[in-house]
Coordinates of C-alpha atoms and ligand atoms in Angstrom, one line a residue:
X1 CA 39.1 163.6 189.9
X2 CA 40.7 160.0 188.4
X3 CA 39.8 157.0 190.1
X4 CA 41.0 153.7 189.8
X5 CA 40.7 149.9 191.1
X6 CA 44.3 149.9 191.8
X7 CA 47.0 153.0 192.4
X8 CA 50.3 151.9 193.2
X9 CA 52.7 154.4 195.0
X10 CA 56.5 153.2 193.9
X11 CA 57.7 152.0 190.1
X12 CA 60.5 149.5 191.7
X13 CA 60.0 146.0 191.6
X14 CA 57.7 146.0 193.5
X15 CA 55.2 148.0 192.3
X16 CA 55.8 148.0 188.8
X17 CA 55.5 144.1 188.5
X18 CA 52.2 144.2 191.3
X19 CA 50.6 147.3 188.7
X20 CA 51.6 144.8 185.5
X21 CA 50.0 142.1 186.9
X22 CA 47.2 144.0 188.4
X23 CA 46.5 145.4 184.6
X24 CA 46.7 141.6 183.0
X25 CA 44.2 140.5 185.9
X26 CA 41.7 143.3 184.5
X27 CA 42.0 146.0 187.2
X28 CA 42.5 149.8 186.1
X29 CA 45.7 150.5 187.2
X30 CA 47.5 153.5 187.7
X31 CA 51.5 154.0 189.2
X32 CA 53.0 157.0 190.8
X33 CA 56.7 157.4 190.6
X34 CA 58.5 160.5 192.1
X35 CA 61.6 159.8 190.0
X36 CA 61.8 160.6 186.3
X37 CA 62.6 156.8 185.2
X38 CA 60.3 153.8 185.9
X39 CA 62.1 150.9 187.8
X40 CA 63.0 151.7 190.8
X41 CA 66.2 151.6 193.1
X42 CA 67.0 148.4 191.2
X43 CA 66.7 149.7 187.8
X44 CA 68.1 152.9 188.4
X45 CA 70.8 153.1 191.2
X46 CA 71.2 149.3 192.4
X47 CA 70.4 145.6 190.7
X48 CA 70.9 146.6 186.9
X49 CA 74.3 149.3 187.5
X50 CA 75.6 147.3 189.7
X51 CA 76.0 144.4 187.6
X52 CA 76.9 146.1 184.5
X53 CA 80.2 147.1 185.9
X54 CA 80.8 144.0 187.6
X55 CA 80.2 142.5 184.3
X56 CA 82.5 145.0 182.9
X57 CA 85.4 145.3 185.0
X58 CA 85.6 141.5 185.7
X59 CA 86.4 141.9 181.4
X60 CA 88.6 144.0 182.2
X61 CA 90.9 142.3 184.9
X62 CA 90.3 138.8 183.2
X63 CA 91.9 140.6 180.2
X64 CA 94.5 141.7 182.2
X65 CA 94.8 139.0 184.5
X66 CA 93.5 135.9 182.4
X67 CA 93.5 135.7 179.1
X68 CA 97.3 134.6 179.3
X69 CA 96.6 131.5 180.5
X70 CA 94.3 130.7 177.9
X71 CA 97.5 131.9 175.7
X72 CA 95.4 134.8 174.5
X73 CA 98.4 137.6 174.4
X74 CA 97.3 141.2 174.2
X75 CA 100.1 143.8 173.5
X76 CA 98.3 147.0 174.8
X77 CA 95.4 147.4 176.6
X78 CA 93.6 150.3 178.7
X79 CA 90.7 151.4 180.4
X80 CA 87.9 153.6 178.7
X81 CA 86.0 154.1 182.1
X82 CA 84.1 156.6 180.3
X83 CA 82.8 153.9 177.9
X84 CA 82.3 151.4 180.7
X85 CA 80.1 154.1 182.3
X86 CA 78.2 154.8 179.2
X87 CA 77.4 151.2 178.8
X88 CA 75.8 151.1 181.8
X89 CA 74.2 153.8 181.7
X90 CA 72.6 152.4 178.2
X91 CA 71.9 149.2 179.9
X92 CA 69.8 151.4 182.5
X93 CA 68.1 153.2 179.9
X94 CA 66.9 150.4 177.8
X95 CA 64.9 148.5 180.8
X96 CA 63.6 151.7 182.2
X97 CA 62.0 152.1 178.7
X98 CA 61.1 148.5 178.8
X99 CA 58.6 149.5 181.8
X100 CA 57.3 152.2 180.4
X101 CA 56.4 150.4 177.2
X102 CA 55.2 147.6 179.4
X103 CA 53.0 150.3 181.0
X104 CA 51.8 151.8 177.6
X105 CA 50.7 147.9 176.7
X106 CA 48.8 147.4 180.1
X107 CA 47.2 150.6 180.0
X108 CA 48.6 151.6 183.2
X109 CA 48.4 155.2 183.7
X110 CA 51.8 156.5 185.2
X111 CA 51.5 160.1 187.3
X112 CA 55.0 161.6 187.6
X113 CA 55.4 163.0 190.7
X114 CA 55.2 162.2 194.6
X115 CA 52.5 160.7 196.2
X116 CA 51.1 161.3 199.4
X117 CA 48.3 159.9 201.3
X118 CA 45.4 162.1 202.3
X119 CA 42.9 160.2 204.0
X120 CA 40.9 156.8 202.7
X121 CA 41.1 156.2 199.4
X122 CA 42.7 159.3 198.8
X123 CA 46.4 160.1 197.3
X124 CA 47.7 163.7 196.6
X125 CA 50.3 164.0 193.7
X126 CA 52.7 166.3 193.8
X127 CA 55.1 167.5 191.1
X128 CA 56.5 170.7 189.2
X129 CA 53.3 171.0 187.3
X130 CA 51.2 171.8 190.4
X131 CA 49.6 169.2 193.2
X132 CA 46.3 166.3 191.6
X133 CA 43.9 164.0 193.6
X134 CA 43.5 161.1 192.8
X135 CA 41.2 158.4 194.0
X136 CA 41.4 154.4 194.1
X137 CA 39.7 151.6 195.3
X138 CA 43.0 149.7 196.3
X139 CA 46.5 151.4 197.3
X140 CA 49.4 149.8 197.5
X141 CA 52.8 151.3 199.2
X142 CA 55.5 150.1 197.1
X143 CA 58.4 152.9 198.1
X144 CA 60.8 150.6 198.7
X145 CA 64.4 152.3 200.4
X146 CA 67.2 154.6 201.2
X147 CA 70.7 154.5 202.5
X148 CA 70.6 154.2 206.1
X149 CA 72.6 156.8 207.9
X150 CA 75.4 156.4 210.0
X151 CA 76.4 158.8 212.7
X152 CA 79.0 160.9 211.9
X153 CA 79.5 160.0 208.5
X154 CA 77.6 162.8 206.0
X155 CA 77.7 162.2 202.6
X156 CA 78.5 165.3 200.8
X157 CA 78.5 163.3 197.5
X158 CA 82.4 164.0 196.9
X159 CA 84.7 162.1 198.7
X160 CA 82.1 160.6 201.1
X161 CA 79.2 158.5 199.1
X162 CA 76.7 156.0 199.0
X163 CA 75.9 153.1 196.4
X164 CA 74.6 156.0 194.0
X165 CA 77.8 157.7 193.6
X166 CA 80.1 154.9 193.9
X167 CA 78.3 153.8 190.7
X168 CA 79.6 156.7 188.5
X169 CA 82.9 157.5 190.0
X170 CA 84.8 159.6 187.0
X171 CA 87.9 157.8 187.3
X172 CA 89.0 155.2 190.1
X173 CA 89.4 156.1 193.5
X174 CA 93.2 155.8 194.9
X175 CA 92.0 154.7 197.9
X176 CA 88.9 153.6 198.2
X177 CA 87.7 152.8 201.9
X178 CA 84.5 150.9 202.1
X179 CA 82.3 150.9 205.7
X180 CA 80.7 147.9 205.8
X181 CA 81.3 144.4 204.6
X182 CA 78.0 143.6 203.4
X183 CA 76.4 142.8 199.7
X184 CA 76.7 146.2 198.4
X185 CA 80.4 146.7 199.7
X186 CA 81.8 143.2 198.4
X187 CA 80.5 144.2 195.1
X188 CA 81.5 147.8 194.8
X189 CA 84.7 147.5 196.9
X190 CA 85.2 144.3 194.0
X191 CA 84.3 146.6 190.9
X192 CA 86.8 149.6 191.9
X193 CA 89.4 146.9 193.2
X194 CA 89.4 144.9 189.4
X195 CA 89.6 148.7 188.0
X196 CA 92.8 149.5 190.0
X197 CA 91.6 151.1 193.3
X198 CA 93.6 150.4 196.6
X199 CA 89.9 148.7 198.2
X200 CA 89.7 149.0 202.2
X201 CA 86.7 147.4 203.9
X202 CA 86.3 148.3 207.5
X203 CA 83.3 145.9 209.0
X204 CA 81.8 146.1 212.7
X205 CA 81.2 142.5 213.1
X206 CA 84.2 139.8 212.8
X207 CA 83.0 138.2 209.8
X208 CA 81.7 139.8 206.3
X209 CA 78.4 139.3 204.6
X210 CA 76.0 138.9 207.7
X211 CA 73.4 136.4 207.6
X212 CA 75.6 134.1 204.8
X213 CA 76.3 130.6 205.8
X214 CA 79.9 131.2 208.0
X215 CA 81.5 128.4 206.2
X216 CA 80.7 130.4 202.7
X217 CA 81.4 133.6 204.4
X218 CA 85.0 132.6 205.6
X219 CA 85.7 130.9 202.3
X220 CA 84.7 134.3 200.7
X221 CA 86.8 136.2 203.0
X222 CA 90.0 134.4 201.7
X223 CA 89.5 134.4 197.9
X224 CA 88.6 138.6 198.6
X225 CA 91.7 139.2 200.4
X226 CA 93.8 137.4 197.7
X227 CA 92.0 139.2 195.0
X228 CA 93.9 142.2 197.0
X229 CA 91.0 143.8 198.9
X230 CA 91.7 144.6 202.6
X231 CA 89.6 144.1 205.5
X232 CA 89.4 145.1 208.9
X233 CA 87.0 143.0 211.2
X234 CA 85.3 144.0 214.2
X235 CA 86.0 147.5 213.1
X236 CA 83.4 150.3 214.3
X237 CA 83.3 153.3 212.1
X238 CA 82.6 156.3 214.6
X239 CA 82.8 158.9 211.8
X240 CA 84.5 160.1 208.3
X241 CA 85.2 163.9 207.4
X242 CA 86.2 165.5 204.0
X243 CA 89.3 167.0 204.2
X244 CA 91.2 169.0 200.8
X245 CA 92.8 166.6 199.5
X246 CA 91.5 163.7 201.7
X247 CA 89.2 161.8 203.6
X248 CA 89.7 160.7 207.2
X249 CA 87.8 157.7 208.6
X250 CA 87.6 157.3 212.6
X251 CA 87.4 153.6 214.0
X252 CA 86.7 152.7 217.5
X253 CA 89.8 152.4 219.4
X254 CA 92.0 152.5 216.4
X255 CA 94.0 154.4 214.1
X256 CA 91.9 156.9 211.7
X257 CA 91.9 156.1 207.5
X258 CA 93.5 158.5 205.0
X259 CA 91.9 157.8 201.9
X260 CA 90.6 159.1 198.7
X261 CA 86.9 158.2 198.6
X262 CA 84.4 156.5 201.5
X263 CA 81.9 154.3 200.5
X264 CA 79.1 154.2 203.2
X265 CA 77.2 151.1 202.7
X266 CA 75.8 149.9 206.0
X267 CA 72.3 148.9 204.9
X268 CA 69.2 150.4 204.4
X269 CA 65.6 151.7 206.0
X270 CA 62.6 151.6 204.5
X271 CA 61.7 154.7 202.6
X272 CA 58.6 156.7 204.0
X273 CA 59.4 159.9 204.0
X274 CA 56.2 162.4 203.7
X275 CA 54.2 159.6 202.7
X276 CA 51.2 161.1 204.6
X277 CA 50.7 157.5 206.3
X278 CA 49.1 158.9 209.7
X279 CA 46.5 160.5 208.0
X280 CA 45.1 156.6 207.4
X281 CA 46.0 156.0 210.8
X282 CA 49.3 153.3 210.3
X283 CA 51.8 153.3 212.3
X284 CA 55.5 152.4 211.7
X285 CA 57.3 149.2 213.8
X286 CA 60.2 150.1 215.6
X287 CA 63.0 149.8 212.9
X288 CA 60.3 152.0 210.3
X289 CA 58.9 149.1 208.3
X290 CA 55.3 149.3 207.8
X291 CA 53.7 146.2 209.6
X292 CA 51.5 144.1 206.9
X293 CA 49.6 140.7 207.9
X294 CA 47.8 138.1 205.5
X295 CA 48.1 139.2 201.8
X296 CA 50.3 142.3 202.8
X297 CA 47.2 144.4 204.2
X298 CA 48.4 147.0 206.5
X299 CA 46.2 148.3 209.8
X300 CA 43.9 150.8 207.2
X301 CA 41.2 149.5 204.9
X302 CA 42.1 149.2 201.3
X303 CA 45.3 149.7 201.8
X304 CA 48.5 147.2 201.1
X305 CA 52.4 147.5 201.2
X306 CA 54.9 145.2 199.6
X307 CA 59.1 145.1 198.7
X308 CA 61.7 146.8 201.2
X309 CA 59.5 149.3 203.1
X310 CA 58.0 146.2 204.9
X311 CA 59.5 143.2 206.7
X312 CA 61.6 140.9 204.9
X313 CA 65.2 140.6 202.9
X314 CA 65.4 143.8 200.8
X315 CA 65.7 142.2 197.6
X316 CA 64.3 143.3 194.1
X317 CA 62.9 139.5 193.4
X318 CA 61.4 139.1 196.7
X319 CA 59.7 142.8 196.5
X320 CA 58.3 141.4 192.6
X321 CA 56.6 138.3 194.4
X322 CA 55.1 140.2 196.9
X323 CA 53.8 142.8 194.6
X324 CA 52.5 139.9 192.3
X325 CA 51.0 138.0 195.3
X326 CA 49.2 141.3 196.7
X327 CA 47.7 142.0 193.8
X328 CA 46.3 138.2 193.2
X329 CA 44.8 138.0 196.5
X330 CA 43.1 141.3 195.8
X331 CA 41.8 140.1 192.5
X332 CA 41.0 136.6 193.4
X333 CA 41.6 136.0 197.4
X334 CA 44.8 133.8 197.0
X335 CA 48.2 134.9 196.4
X336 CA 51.3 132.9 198.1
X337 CA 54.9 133.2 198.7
X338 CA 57.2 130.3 199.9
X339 CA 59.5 132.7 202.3
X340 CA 62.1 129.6 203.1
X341 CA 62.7 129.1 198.7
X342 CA 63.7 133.4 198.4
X343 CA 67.3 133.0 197.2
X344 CA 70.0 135.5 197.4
X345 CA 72.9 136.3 195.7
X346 CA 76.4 138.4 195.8
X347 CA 77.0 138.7 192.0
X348 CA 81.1 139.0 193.2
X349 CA 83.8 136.9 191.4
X350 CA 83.2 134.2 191.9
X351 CA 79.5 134.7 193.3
X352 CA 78.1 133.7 196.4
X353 CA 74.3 132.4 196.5
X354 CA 72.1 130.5 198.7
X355 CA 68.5 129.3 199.5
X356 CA 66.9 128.1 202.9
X357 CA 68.3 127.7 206.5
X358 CA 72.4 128.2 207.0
X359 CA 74.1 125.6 208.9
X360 CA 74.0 128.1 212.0
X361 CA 70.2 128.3 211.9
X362 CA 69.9 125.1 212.2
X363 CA 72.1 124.4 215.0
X364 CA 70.3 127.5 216.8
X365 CA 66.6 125.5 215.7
X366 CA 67.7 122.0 217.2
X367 CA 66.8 121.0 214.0
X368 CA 68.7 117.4 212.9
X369 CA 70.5 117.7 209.3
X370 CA 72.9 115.8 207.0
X371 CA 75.3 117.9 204.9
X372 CA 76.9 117.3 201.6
X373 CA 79.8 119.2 199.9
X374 CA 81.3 118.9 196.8
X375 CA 84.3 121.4 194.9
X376 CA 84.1 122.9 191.5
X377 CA 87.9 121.8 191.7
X378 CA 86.6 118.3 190.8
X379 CA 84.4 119.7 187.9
X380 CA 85.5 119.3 184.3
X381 CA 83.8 122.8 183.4
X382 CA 84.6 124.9 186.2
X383 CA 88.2 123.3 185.3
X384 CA 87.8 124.3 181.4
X385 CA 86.3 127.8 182.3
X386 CA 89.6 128.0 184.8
X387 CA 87.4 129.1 187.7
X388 CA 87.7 126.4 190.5
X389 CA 87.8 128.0 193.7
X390 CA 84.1 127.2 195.6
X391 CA 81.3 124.5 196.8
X392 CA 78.6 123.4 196.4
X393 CA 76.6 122.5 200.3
X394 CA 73.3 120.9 200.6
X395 CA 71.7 120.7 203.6
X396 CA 68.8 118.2 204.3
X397 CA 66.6 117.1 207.4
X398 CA 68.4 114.2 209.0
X399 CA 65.1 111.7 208.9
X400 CA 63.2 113.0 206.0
X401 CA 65.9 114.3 203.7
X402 CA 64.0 117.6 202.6
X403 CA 65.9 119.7 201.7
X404 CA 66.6 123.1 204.0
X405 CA 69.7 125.0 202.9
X406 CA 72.2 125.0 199.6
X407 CA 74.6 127.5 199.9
X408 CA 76.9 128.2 196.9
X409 CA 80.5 130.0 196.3
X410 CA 81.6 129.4 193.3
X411 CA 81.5 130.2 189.0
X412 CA 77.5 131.0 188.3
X413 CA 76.7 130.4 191.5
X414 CA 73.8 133.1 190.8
X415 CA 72.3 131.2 188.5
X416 CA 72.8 127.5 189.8
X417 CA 70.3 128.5 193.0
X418 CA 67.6 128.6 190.7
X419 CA 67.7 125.0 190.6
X420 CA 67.7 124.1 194.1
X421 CA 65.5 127.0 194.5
X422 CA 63.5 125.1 192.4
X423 CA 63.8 122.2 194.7
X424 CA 63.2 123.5 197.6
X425 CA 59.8 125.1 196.5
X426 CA 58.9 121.4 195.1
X427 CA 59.5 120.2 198.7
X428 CA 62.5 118.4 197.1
X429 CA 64.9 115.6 199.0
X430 CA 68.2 115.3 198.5
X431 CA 67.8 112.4 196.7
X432 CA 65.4 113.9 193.9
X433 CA 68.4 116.6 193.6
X434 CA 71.3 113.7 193.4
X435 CA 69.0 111.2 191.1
X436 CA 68.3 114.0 188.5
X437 CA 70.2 113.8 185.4
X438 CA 72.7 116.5 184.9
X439 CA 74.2 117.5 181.2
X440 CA 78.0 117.0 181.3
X441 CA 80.4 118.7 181.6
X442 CA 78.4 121.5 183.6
X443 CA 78.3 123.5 186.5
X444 CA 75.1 122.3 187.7
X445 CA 76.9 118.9 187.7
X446 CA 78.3 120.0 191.3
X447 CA 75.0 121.0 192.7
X448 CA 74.0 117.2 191.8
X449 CA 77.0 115.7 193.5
X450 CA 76.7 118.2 196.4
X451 CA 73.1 116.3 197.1
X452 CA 74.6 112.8 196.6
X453 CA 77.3 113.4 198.9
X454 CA 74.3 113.9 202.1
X455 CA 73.4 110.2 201.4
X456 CA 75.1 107.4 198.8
X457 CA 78.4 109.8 198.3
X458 CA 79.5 111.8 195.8
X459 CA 81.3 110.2 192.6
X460 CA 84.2 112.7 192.0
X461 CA 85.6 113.5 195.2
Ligands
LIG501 P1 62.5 150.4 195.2 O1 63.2 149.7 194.1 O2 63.3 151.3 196.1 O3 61.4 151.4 194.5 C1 60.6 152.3 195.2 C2 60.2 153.4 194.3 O4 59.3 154.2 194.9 C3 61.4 154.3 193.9 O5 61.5 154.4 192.5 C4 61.1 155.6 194.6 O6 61.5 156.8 193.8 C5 59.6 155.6 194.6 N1 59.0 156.4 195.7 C6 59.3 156.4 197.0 N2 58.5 157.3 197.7 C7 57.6 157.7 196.8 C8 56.5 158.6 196.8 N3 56.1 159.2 198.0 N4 55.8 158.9 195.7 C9 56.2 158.3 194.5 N5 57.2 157.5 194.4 C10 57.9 157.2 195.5 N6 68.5 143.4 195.0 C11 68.6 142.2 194.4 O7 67.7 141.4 194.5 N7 69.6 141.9 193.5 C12 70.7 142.8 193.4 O8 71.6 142.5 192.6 C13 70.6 144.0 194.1 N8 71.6 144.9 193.9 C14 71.5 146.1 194.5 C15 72.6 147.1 194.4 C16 72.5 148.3 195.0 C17 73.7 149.3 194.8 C18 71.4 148.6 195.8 C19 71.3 150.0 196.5 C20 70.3 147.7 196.0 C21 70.4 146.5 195.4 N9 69.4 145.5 195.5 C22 69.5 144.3 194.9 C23 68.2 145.8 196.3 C24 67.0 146.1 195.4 O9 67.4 147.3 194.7 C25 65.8 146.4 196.3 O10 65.5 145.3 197.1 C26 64.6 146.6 195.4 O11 64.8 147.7 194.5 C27 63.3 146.9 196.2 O12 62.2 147.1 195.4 P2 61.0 148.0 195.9 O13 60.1 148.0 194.7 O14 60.5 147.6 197.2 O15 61.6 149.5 196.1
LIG502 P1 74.2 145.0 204.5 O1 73.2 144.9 205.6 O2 74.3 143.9 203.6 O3 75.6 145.2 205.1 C1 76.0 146.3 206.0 C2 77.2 145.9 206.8 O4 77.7 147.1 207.5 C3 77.0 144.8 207.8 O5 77.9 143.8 207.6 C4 77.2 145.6 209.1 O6 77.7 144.8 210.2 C5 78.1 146.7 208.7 N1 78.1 147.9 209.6 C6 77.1 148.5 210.2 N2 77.5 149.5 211.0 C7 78.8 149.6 210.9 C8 79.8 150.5 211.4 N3 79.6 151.5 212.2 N4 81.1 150.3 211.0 C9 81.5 149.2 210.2 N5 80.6 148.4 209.7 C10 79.3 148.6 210.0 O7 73.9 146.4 203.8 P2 74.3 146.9 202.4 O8 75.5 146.2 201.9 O9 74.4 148.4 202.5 O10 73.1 146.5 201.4 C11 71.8 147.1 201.7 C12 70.7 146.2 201.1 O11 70.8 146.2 199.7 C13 70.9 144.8 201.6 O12 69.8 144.5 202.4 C14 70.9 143.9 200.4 O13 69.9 142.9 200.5 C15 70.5 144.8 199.3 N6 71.5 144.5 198.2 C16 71.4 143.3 197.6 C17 72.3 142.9 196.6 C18 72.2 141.6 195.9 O14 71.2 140.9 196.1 N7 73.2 141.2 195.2 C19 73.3 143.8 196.2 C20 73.4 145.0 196.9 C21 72.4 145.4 197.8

């Protein structure tokens, strides 16, 4: 029977980063994936697809759409979607042989096939070549998520989907009808919409992108609707059925949807199926999460979870610090995460980011702050790059100035949080953010006179 120090159940994120680490730190590691590719939901069906074709199809309506103003003519132009989809499909395949290389280097042995608790210590692995025990001082329960259902509405994979199909469609979707305005919907609904489709989003609550600073949110909502996407707020989807030709959507207490294709997209559980956890005695909290305390140890001995099957955002960068944290304190007792510095991002055109508290958290905590805004209108680079609409907002204790919140629409907005995520982790004031020295003309340059704008005032604006 193999044993190991460390067997990690899930090659996402998660577990994949927690197993490289684990290896470097000088455990014996092994990884069991049920899938045939490493990498997990964000390799394979989420993160890295995803934002291929939103790479791709922004392209493709800036060539359409933009290039004219930067008196770039083209005569004829036309979609390959064929191509697009082999691009990201070579994208895919390239980092899911990254981690198997990186595997090969750490010595990490990799068991293809499902894994299923059987008792301390103890995980069965099941696959087409028969059923293997295998033994290990340490597990850890990386299996990360699935679609979450939604009453009524059955995928059948055709004209009714999740995420995974909306990822390969073979050509665009007439009329695509999105349930839910959340993450995954603003960026599929904007991939199909910048490749033609007619883009419906019908969302339950009367705002998109739950849990987003309002302000952004509504701000989002605009720039969305004139990109030419339509939305229907405080709409609840009470079913969708496949018809011949059709699909018909039902809404509480309004007219049904004829479209072309549904895109159900109205979260997701944490993923658990047959995992064998009663047999080591842990038991699920109410909305299925396995509960973890200090160091991500769950209620059995020896055993750890990490990423979306526990509490948390379900995001691929807050799954790989937990699995790297785990994995530290096993090895050396400490491993830490700063939960108020985990930044998310909607990687939509333009993109929507933000670290920290939201203005409404705040207000709902009592909590005293001073807010500063500034427009990429007033940028010189957003202005050269022709991609103005968006701000910047810092948000900072009233006495102390710490920093609690920057919320972001705008060009690169993905990649300007890391700075005030940067910030923020550093226990950063406004002040340190306005008094750093910013290379001009750049984007970054708003963030800066975001933060002087809370105090002294911003220079532009
Ligand atoms: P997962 O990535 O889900 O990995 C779990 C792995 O465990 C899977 O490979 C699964 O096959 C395996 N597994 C499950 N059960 C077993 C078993 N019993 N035995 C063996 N293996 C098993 N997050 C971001 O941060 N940025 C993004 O841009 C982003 N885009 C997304 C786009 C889409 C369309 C979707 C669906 C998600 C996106 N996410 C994004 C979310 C992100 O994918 C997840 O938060 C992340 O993958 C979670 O990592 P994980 O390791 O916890 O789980
Ligand atoms: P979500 O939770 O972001 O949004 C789901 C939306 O569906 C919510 O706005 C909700 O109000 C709405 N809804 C629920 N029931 C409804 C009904 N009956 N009718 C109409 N609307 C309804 O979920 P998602 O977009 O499916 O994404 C799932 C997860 O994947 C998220 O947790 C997210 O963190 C992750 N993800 C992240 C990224 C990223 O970081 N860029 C991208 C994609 C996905």
């Amino acid at each position: 029977m193999n044993s190991h120090d460390l067997l990690v159940i899930g090659a996402g994120p998660g577990g994949y980063v927690a197993a490289i680490r684990a290896a470097q730190l000088g455990m014996n590691v092994a990884c069991i994936e049920k899938e045939s590719r490493l990498g997990g939901t964000c390799l394979r069906v989420g993160c890295i697809p995803s934002k291929a074709l939103l790479e791709s199809s922004e392209l493709y309506h800036e060539a359409q759409h933009g290039f004219e103003r930067h008196g770039i003519k083209i005569d004829q132009m036309s979609l390959d979607l064929d191509a697009m989809m082999a691009r990201k499909d070579t994208v895919v395949d390239s980092l899911t042989k990254g981690i198997a290389g990186l595997f090969k280097k750490n010595k990490i042995t990799h068991y293809q096939g499902r894994g299923r608790l059987a008792g301390p210590g103890k995980v069965v692995v099941s696959s087409s070549e028969g059923e293997q025990t295998v033994t290990a001082k340490h597990i850890l329960i990386a299996t990360g998520s699935k679609v979450a259902r939604l009453p009524g509405v059955e995928p059948d994979g055709e004209r009714i989907g999740t995420s995974t199909e909306a990822l390969c469609y073979s050509k665009p979707p007439e009329h695509l009808v999105v349930i839910g305005g959340g993450v995954i919907g603003l960026e599929l609904g904007s991939v199909w919409r910048r490749l033609g489709s007619q883009v419906t989003v019908l969302e339950y609550l009367d705002r998109i992108l739950p849990g987003t600073d309002a302000e952004v949110a509504d701000a989002a909502l605009k720039i969305f609707k004139k990109q030419g996407i339509e939305f229907h707020l405080g709409c609840r989807v009470t079913g969708a059925e496949s018809k011949k030709k059709h699909a018909r959507v039902t809404i509480d207490g309004r007219d049904p949807i004829e479209c072309s294709q549904v895109l159900l997209c109205t979260g997701r559980v944490p993923m658990t199926d047959g995992l064998g956890l009663e047999s080591i005695g842990i038991e699920l909290d109410k909305r299925g999460r396995i509960p973890v305390g200090d160091h991500f140890k769950t209620s059995a001995n020896g055993v750890y979870a990490v990423g979306d099957v526990i509490e948390g955002p379900m995001l691929a960068h807050k799954a790989e610090e937990e699995g790297i944290a785990c994995v530290e304190a096993i090895a050396t007792g400490y491993g830490h995460i700063d939960y108020n510095a985990i930044p998310s991002v909607a990687y939509t055109h333009p993109e929507i980011a933000s670290v920290g508290r939201t203005e409404e958290q705040l207000k709902e905590a009592g909590i005293d702050y001073k807010k500063g805004k500034f427009p990429f209108l007033a940028n010189g680079r957003a202005k050269a790059l022709g991609q103005t609409d968006g701000f910047v907002k810092v948000l900072a204790d009233a006495k102390t100035d710490r920093i609690l919140g920057v919320h972001i629409i705008g060009p690169r907005a993905g990649d300007l949080i890391a700075e005030a995520t940067a910030a923020m982790t550093f226990g950063a004031s406004s002040e340190d953010l306005a008094r750093t020295c910013h290379a001009h003309p750049t984007l970054p340059e708003v963030v800066k006179e975001a933060a002087m704008a809370v105090t002294t005032g911003a220079i532009h604006s």
